[in-house]
Amino acid sequence: MAPSGTVADPPPSSATDSFNSGASEENDIRPFFVLHKASSGSLQGKSTGTVRSKRTIESPTPKIAKKSEVESAEEEDGQFLSNRRLKIFETVWSKIEKTIENVLRDSNSKIFNGIYDWIRESFESIRSYGALSLSEAVRSYPVLTQASSKQLFTALVLTRNLEMVDDLLTFEELNLHLKSQGCHVAKLSSMDFSAKNGVGGCLRGLLRQFVMPTLDVADVTTLASWYRENENHKNPVVIIVDDTERCCGSVLSDLILILSEWAVKVPIFLIMGVSTAHDAPRKILSVNALQRLCASRFTLSSPAERMDAVLEAVFLKPCSGFTVSHKVALFMRSYFLCQDGTLTSFVRTLKIACLQHFSSEPLSIMLEHFCQDRSNQLTGEGNGLLTESTMKHAFDLPSVTRNKITRSTCELLPQFLLDLQRMPNPWSIVVLCIYEAGKFDKLRLLDIFCETLDPEARYLKYFSPSAIVNCQSQVSGRSVIRQVLRKLRDLSPSQWRSLLKRWENLSAEFSEINDKVMELHPLKRSVEAAGQRQGLPNSPKKHASRSHTKLEKELSAMADKVAAVIEFMLREYMKPVESVPFHEILCFKNVDKLQSALLGDPRGRIQSDLLEAHNILHCICCSQRGTTLLPSMHDTSILYTLAQEHADVINLHDWYQSFKTILVSRSSKTKQNSKTCSKSKKRKDRCEEPEAPAEALIQARFCRAVMELQIAGLIRLPSKRRPDFVQRVAFGS
Amino acid sequence: MGKENPAEKALNLIRGRLCDPTFVFRPLSVSSDSNYSKLKFIVSTSITEGCNNSILLLGPRGSGKAAVLDLVIGDLLEEYPDSVSVIRLNGLLHSDDNCAFKEIARQLCMEHHLLFSKMASFDENSQFIIAMLRECGLAHKTVIFVLDEFDMFAQGKQRLLYSLLDAMQSVTSQAVVVGISSRLDADQLLEKRVRSRFSHRKILFLPPSREEFDSLLEHLLSLPSDSSFPSGYVSQFNEKIKSIISDTRFKNMLKTFFNANSTVNSLLKYMLSLDVRFRAVSLMNLESGLLSLENFKAALSSLQRQPKLEAVKDCSIVELYLLVCMRRLEVKEQSSYNFISVMKEYKTIHDSFQTSDYYAQNVCLRAFEHLKERAVICYAENRGQFQTGEYRPMKLLISASELHQGMRSHACCPAMLLKLLDH
Amino acid sequence: MKVESFCSFFQNQESSKVTRRNTRSSSSVTVENPEPNESHQPTVDDLTFGEESITLDALLSDFPGRRSQILDLIRLIGPLDCPSFPIMVYGDASTGKTSVVLQVFRHLNRPFVYSSCRTCYSPRLLFESVLNQLLLHSKCSSNGYSSAKRCDKPSDFVNLLRQALSNVMETLDSKSGTSRSSKPDGKPVGKMVYLILDHVDLIKEWEKGTMILQFLFSLYSVLKMPQLGIILISGLPPDVYYSNMGYTDPIPVYFPVYSQEELHQIFLRNQANRDLYSAFLDSVLKPFCRVTRRVDELSTTISSLFRKYCEPLDDLGLSPSEDLKRRLYNQLKPLIAPCLNEIFRVSSRPNDGDNRGERRQKASCSSENREEVEKLDFHMSTSAKYLLIAAFLASRNPATLDASMFDSTGGMDNRKRKRKASEKSMEKKEIAEQEAVMKGPGSFPLERLLAIFQCIASVGDSSFGEEEEGKEEEEEEEEATGYDRENNNLMSDVLLQVSSLCDANFITKSGSCPLEGSVRYRSMVSEDLALKVARSLRFPLSKYLYRR
């Protein structure tokens, strides 16, 4: 919904914050957005332009608001620019999306191949029982071999995530992968395993995908005879059940029992996606069905691992140049951890952030050149689009003003852009180095990323010697980097070796860091030598002999040195993107917009909007209302405001009485209301001509309002026990 | 196969007799006051007078109602070949009126070589039947409706019975309805409109008396003299049979057997298993091809099974533990118990006695499932499916004494379990 | 005369319907013409077991401990062409009922028809599969995988069965005329067809199942065709069916569960190194027999154990000496106990993604010997975790205690108070506990869940701040802003999380409460899982859990 809001944006007025406020007013998701979209569209127009104009006047940058002749000139090329930005957004986003897809595919491919190999070898083992003649294969009684011939080969694919969203795609890809390898694949979902349809339902689903769409009755013999026909029996039959937990256990058990009776004639492989614990099948299936399964486990990479891979590909490796600020990163992280840990929602968040960045940041067009490869046509064409206004805007960016860059250094802009653009920039190298070091105690790149983005670079204070000391003493370090440092102390020589090697590879094309890394080599050798002398290199913790103590010394020296190197990296090259001038071009900073766009908290919205309805329907009649309830307000909002006084059960009679008093009280001051209200709603002036609205009418309006409240999910209608009470569904407010 | 020895041949003969009811019931029907003659009299009169009639044959299962009726009908078909047509229905198959009518129509069509259409609707079939009845009446053809499992036709709206009996009210039609039921109150099930049209002829089939049984046995087991057996063998064989039947031990045995159920059918089963036993013997020594009292004994024992005991014997130790725990809970008159409480009991037993076999909960759960599917235990009530099996209340399906016996005769039941069971 | 005229009129008015019917069931027409593709047209020979028959000795040696049952079966089925009563083979699962019956027919080499009520899960499927086999009809693409006849009512089944049987009888007569000798070739012997129905006990669960059972039991007497022998294979003893038995209750043949010695022989069959394996069985079989004596359940674990047993050996050909046996047994012994307690084995692949496969393997044995230190091995968002705990508390604690549990003073002291109160009367406590066990986890409305959730989320926020590697002690104001943001994060789309918890079977919608119509929920989480989750949140769960 947020994109649709932003797409309909007006051309950017030159004052950024006024623009932001305007944008935020339309971007945030409110339940009535659809209703009010049209009005908000006209809201840019002259009809209710008063609001906006007021805003721009009181906007805190008066000097720009003053020169209005420029604005008029800017309208049309601003229009042009916004369209342009939209296009560029599409290119940028498509690039990001492609990167993410590739990352995910790589992460899955290994497991997929594993599954396929497993299918192949078990298929061979089944055929090794001996080929069946046609008559044997379709006849009704089982092939009499040892009991193992009733085993049904099953793969439990552990998607280690409570939510299914990410894995639907995964199983779809698995389906395609296996099909491409020639297996007969059918994909059943928990819908097919409903207790109502019973085992017939899922068999029907199977046959629909294998044999033919229309069968009047579904049974396994059909499957068997189909399998024996033209060359089908050359390939195994695979059944994918992607969400096992949701299936009706008894039906699934029945299916397994039936299939296992035919296991030799129709070699069927069951692939069950298990989203929670690995022994979930034991809870669902009946013991007999369990006994028939010959299960083996495949584990997909956990969402956190995927997340790290995605982060690395999108933000740390040269991808699109788009990046996010510290706070935004923190928000996205906490959203991932607290809200729903699905990668899909993370990607959605990223997309919204990207879109809003493009909609709100005029200079974001320049990202185009980051998407394209390193050819520097930036200067040439960059000047083309560096119009007067954009230049002005660029040099009013807070980061610029902070760094005292004046218009005089205008020609430096391309220069700045260049080293913004420079990839791989030292910052990402440093982050990756720390990540490598952190891998030894399974630190998440997500955390490191968030911490290192911090513009004020608080992590540096760990390198004061006092901090080094207390980070040995202190057991629970909060900071990731401190954990890394502490971890360094008990690395084994072999780990040292691998760590240094990876660092070399990382810092290969960045000489300054690379030299530092190279300096570590002699130390590494001495450590290894000590390790060899001591015999068993992988146990630095024993204090048995002198060689141990020597090794200890070596290791600690090594650790200090490496710590020093890390400190050096952090101090010298750790320039978080927010500290760089002109970073606003690349970096999205506005957390609140993102949050409001992402989790609009609709229930809370509905309630608050009901409490002050006149902010949405800008009718004059209610505008002067303070805390008093005016009869001209919408009935629903009146009722809801009244409901606030009650506890969580509301006596219908009292409620109705107070509602009625409000409506009737209006009859006294009908006079001045009449002219104001006449233009607002026809319902109002329909209830105009009688002095007090008829009892029946009030009752009708009351009932309708209560209904609307119930539909909005705010109250629950009277139960049989207490017929004259409604209950407030009280939470979220 | 000429080389087949006389004993085996004799057995095949006997077996053949056992399996065809007409042979079995023929001797029972010679006497003048037998059900056979009653039934035959009624039906034949209604054929000859061309009047309608309806009879109920009542008696316990396996007392040969259907067999006698078949005898009668067979004879009548010989006597009046062209003026009798038989329609057989079975309550098991045709209790639903619609398919009953369809079946009648089908059989009528087959009788009269007409084309029968499956698609014919209920009304078409019924009016077809009425019409056919009228036609048959005019053609002086008696239609005999045999309704086996008569009580099942009396379930539901009884439209079939009503329309049949109603059609028989008309003078033109000429039909006999013979109902066979093992429910002695079968006619009480009829609605008033049906009962009023039903002529209350009932023939009761009682289990045969002892001497009838003896004669029946002899009739079944003795070999015909005029057969290709070696003559000495036949006489020898029949002598042996006579001696056995007259033997008092055998009479006692038979009495105990018939205290359980005294129908001809059960006797037939007995004889068949006797046949089996005898083969067991005769496979070992083919030369003495004679029945002996031991064969009868063995056959009897093979018939009388106690499935519950077998089920207990089949239990593994864990399952026995579960059973004992449930039993103890019942003794504590705990109102109702489920798997969880049984597990608690199991744990307390283990804690107090330090038993060697204390197994994980899911193993016990598996044992529990096995007991359930072996119908040794079951859920107490059907409602509450939304709960998982562990929490649903349940009950034992075997009595304490059965449990005792079974555990005593169990191969490797630990002695401690028996103690636990007692107190 | 009038009859004919009437009936001719009757035919006329029906002829149209007849044609329509033919077009409708055109499939049954296409059966007759032979299929073009390689699917051969089945003949009467396919009614026999197919492979060449085996001698009685081979049969007996194939099934250790089944001698008497096999002999009984053969005698009950009786000599060639002589009728028999229906037979009911019953016994526990995997006691070789089906295989013995089938192999007996392979030995006798007589035509039979087999249908399993497991595969045919509805009356229609059952009837049609029987008819298909009798009519020698094979489903294939050319006939649209349809059955020979459409039949779902017992009455139709009986008629069709009669026709089909008579056809088969004719063909059998003609064949038996040619090949009288019972040489062990695939040709069917005799003029009888046997109907084998497997898993009859499943029919009880069908709708109108009792009706079908009654029909099947009295099929013999209904059909009145002595050429059809009926054999029912059931997992339940005949006394279960007594209500359904018709005129002929079948002759029972009982298959008891294998004894330990018989199991020993069974597993010893077709083993390469017999005395090594028997030594292995001697050590292993006894403890396992105390748990279960089912072949299928034993075979999986035993085979895997034997692999471990053989690991130290370099060549599997050698015959073990005593001390070797002892040594092997000694390093096998630790493995036995876990295997005893495991009912579902998940083997992890070598190329599996996770490295902690071994620990999971152990954990998969049972919930008892799962080590407590094991961490949560799947991802849950924090709010989902809090919801899980809230649901757990809501269904464990009595609703009356919520107020005292979640007030500002924290749960500790009033839990003590409650305990004293409950210790006042012992036997009442007994009863309460017992009925709590009977009720299982209690159910709760959504509002209560959300209320508890809000409480513990606000309580847990401090600890939540702990476990988040933030900089809260460095800059408070930053953390403060981020903090309340997270707070309303937690609050915002809780209902989504509830639904996803329901999907994962952690919470179940348990039918609506009779008093007010609202749907009630119920937490299905085991205590150790809840503890695990709480640990991952550093949430003091035990403090809030009300113990009786």
Short mmCIF file of C-alpha atoms in Angstrom, two decimals, chain A residues 212-421:
data_model
loop_
_atom_site.label_atom_id
_atom_site.label_comp_id
_atom_site.label_asym_id
_atom_site.label_seq_id
_atom_site.Cartn_x
_atom_site.Cartn_y
_atom_site.Cartn_z
CA MET A 212 -5.11 -37.82 -15.36
CA PRO A 213 -7.32 -35.01 -14.06
CA THR A 214 -10.61 -36.85 -14.15
CA LEU A 215 -10.98 -40.11 -12.27
CA ASP A 216 -14.27 -41.17 -10.77
CA VAL A 217 -12.55 -43.19 -8.05
CA ALA A 218 -9.00 -42.95 -6.80
CA ASP A 219 -7.04 -45.96 -5.62
CA VAL A 220 -3.48 -47.17 -5.67
CA THR A 221 -4.02 -49.85 -8.28
CA THR A 222 -4.58 -47.09 -10.79
CA LEU A 223 -1.26 -45.59 -9.81
CA ALA A 224 0.42 -48.98 -10.11
CA SER A 225 -0.94 -49.70 -13.57
CA TRP A 226 -0.05 -46.16 -14.66
CA TYR A 227 3.45 -46.68 -13.35
CA ARG A 228 3.90 -49.80 -15.44
CA GLU A 229 2.93 -48.08 -18.63
CA ASN A 230 5.20 -46.56 -21.22
CA GLU A 231 8.60 -46.27 -19.57
CA ASN A 232 7.23 -44.72 -16.41
CA HIS A 233 8.84 -47.39 -14.31
CA LYS A 234 12.31 -46.23 -15.28
CA ASN A 235 12.03 -43.37 -12.81
CA PRO A 236 11.11 -43.10 -9.14
CA VAL A 237 7.91 -41.52 -7.91
CA VAL A 238 8.35 -38.64 -5.49
CA ILE A 239 5.67 -37.15 -3.28
CA ILE A 240 6.38 -33.84 -1.59
CA VAL A 241 4.37 -32.86 1.45
CA ASP A 242 5.64 -29.44 2.32
CA ASP A 243 3.92 -28.72 5.61
CA THR A 244 3.67 -31.91 7.57
CA GLU A 245 2.64 -30.32 10.84
CA ARG A 246 -0.62 -29.05 9.41
CA CYS A 247 -1.74 -32.33 7.89
CA CYS A 248 -4.41 -34.41 9.56
CA GLY A 249 -2.31 -37.12 11.15
CA SER A 250 -4.69 -40.03 10.68
CA VAL A 251 -5.12 -39.40 6.97
CA LEU A 252 -1.39 -39.08 6.44
CA SER A 253 -0.88 -42.32 8.35
CA ASP A 254 -3.43 -44.09 6.19
CA LEU A 255 -1.75 -42.87 3.05
CA ILE A 256 1.62 -44.06 4.31
CA LEU A 257 0.23 -47.49 5.18
CA ILE A 258 -1.39 -47.88 1.79
CA LEU A 259 1.67 -46.75 -0.11
CA SER A 260 3.95 -48.94 1.94
CA GLU A 261 1.95 -51.98 0.88
CA TRP A 262 2.83 -51.12 -2.70
CA ALA A 263 6.32 -49.93 -1.93
CA VAL A 264 8.02 -52.56 -4.07
CA LYS A 265 5.70 -52.34 -7.03
CA VAL A 266 5.64 -48.55 -7.08
CA PRO A 267 8.83 -47.22 -5.53
CA ILE A 268 7.54 -44.10 -3.86
CA PHE A 269 9.70 -41.56 -2.07
CA LEU A 270 8.09 -39.32 0.48
CA ILE A 271 9.58 -35.91 1.11
CA MET A 272 8.12 -34.31 4.20
CA GLY A 273 8.88 -30.74 5.09
CA VAL A 274 9.15 -30.49 8.87
CA SER A 275 9.16 -26.93 10.07
CA THR A 276 9.57 -27.45 13.81
CA ALA A 277 11.40 -30.16 15.70
CA HIS A 278 12.84 -33.13 13.83
CA ASP A 279 10.61 -35.58 15.69
CA ALA A 280 7.42 -33.82 14.74
CA PRO A 281 6.31 -36.84 12.66
CA ARG A 282 6.39 -38.94 15.79
CA LYS A 283 3.78 -36.68 17.31
CA ILE A 284 1.52 -36.69 14.27
CA LEU A 285 1.62 -40.18 12.80
CA SER A 286 0.31 -43.40 14.25
CA VAL A 287 2.91 -45.88 15.44
CA ASN A 288 2.23 -48.31 12.62
CA ALA A 289 2.75 -45.63 10.05
CA LEU A 290 5.94 -44.52 11.79
CA GLN A 291 7.17 -48.05 11.70
CA ARG A 292 6.84 -48.12 7.92
CA LEU A 293 8.97 -45.04 7.40
CA CYS A 294 12.63 -45.47 6.65
CA ALA A 295 13.50 -41.88 7.31
CA SER A 296 16.59 -39.83 6.70
CA ARG A 297 17.10 -36.20 7.53
CA PHE A 298 18.04 -33.23 5.39
CA THR A 299 18.54 -29.86 7.00
CA LEU A 300 18.09 -26.63 5.13
CA SER A 301 20.18 -23.67 6.14
CA SER A 302 18.58 -21.78 8.99
CA PRO A 303 16.97 -18.40 8.28
CA ALA A 304 19.75 -16.63 10.18
CA GLU A 305 22.39 -18.19 7.93
CA ARG A 306 20.46 -17.27 4.83
CA MET A 307 20.05 -13.80 6.23
CA ASP A 308 23.82 -13.45 6.64
CA ALA A 309 24.38 -14.62 3.10
CA VAL A 310 21.85 -12.10 1.80
CA LEU A 311 23.35 -9.28 3.85
CA GLU A 312 26.82 -10.06 2.60
CA ALA A 313 25.69 -10.19 -1.00
CA VAL A 314 23.54 -7.08 -0.89
CA PHE A 315 25.40 -4.68 1.37
CA LEU A 316 28.99 -5.85 1.65
CA LYS A 317 29.69 -7.18 -1.81
CA PRO A 318 29.36 -4.76 -4.72
CA CYS A 319 25.72 -4.98 -5.60
CA SER A 320 23.60 -1.89 -6.07
CA GLY A 321 25.19 0.76 -3.91
CA PHE A 322 22.03 1.26 -1.96
CA THR A 323 22.52 0.98 1.75
CA VAL A 324 20.77 1.71 5.01
CA SER A 325 21.66 3.74 8.06
CA HIS A 326 22.47 2.44 11.50
CA LYS A 327 19.03 2.96 12.96
CA VAL A 328 17.32 1.45 9.98
CA ALA A 329 19.57 -1.57 10.25
CA LEU A 330 18.78 -1.88 13.95
CA PHE A 331 15.12 -1.68 13.18
CA MET A 332 15.28 -4.28 10.46
CA ARG A 333 17.28 -6.55 12.72
CA SER A 334 14.86 -6.28 15.60
CA TYR A 335 12.01 -6.75 13.19
CA PHE A 336 13.63 -9.93 11.97
CA LEU A 337 14.30 -11.20 15.47
CA CYS A 338 11.13 -10.17 17.20
CA GLN A 339 8.47 -9.99 14.56
CA ASP A 340 8.56 -12.92 12.20
CA GLY A 341 11.93 -14.30 11.32
CA THR A 342 11.14 -14.87 7.71
CA LEU A 343 13.49 -13.81 4.99
CA THR A 344 10.53 -12.80 2.85
CA SER A 345 9.49 -10.14 5.32
CA PHE A 346 13.09 -8.97 5.51
CA VAL A 347 13.24 -8.60 1.75
CA ARG A 348 9.91 -6.82 1.83
CA THR A 349 11.29 -4.42 4.41
CA LEU A 350 14.31 -3.83 2.24
CA LYS A 351 12.13 -3.15 -0.76
CA ILE A 352 9.97 -0.67 1.10
CA ALA A 353 13.08 1.07 2.40
CA CYS A 354 14.53 1.25 -1.08
CA LEU A 355 11.32 2.57 -2.58
CA GLN A 356 10.91 5.21 0.07
CA HIS A 357 14.49 6.25 -0.35
CA PHE A 358 13.92 6.83 -4.03
CA SER A 359 10.66 8.60 -3.46
CA SER A 360 12.05 10.95 -0.86
CA GLU A 361 15.63 11.56 -2.00
CA PRO A 362 15.98 13.61 -5.20
CA LEU A 363 19.63 12.86 -5.66
CA SER A 364 19.02 9.14 -5.54
CA ILE A 365 19.09 9.11 -9.32
CA MET A 366 22.81 8.89 -9.05
CA LEU A 367 22.45 5.34 -7.79
CA GLU A 368 21.95 4.43 -11.40
CA HIS A 369 25.68 4.60 -11.99
CA PHE A 370 26.35 2.34 -9.05
CA CYS A 371 24.24 -0.33 -10.61
CA GLN A 372 26.15 -0.07 -13.86
CA ASP A 373 29.71 -1.29 -13.89
CA ARG A 374 32.64 0.83 -12.95
CA SER A 375 32.75 2.95 -16.17
CA ASN A 376 33.03 6.56 -15.05
CA GLN A 377 30.56 8.33 -17.24
CA LEU A 378 29.28 9.69 -13.95
CA THR A 379 31.08 13.02 -14.34
CA GLY A 380 29.83 13.69 -17.81
CA GLU A 381 26.25 12.71 -17.45
CA GLY A 382 26.33 13.57 -13.79
CA ASN A 383 26.87 17.20 -14.69
CA GLY A 384 23.95 16.81 -17.02
CA LEU A 385 21.61 16.10 -14.23
CA LEU A 386 23.37 18.25 -11.67
CA THR A 387 20.93 21.07 -12.25
CA GLU A 388 20.95 24.18 -10.13
CA SER A 389 18.30 22.89 -7.78
CA THR A 390 19.85 19.48 -7.30
CA MET A 391 23.21 21.04 -6.64
CA LYS A 392 21.61 23.27 -4.08
CA HIS A 393 19.85 20.34 -2.57
CA ALA A 394 23.06 18.33 -2.53
CA PHE A 395 24.93 21.03 -0.69
CA ASP A 396 22.15 21.45 1.83
CA LEU A 397 22.46 17.83 2.83
CA PRO A 398 23.19 17.70 6.56
CA SER A 399 26.24 15.52 6.03
CA VAL A 400 27.69 18.14 3.70
CA THR A 401 27.00 21.04 5.97
CA ARG A 402 28.46 19.06 8.84
CA ASN A 403 31.69 18.56 6.94
CA LYS A 404 31.90 22.28 6.11
CA ILE A 405 31.83 21.64 2.39
CA THR A 406 30.88 24.87 0.70
CA ARG A 407 29.64 25.66 -2.77
CA SER A 408 33.22 26.59 -3.60
CA THR A 409 34.13 22.92 -3.60
CA CYS A 410 31.32 22.24 -5.93
CA GLU A 411 33.43 20.51 -8.51
CA LEU A 412 34.47 18.11 -5.79
CA LEU A 413 31.05 16.50 -5.86
CA PRO A 414 31.91 13.97 -8.53
CA GLN A 415 35.03 13.19 -6.52
CA PHE A 416 33.01 12.47 -3.40
CA LEU A 417 30.61 10.42 -5.37
CA LEU A 418 33.50 8.46 -6.79
CA ASP A 419 34.84 7.41 -3.44
CA LEU A 420 31.33 6.74 -2.22
CA GLN A 421 31.07 4.52 -5.20
#
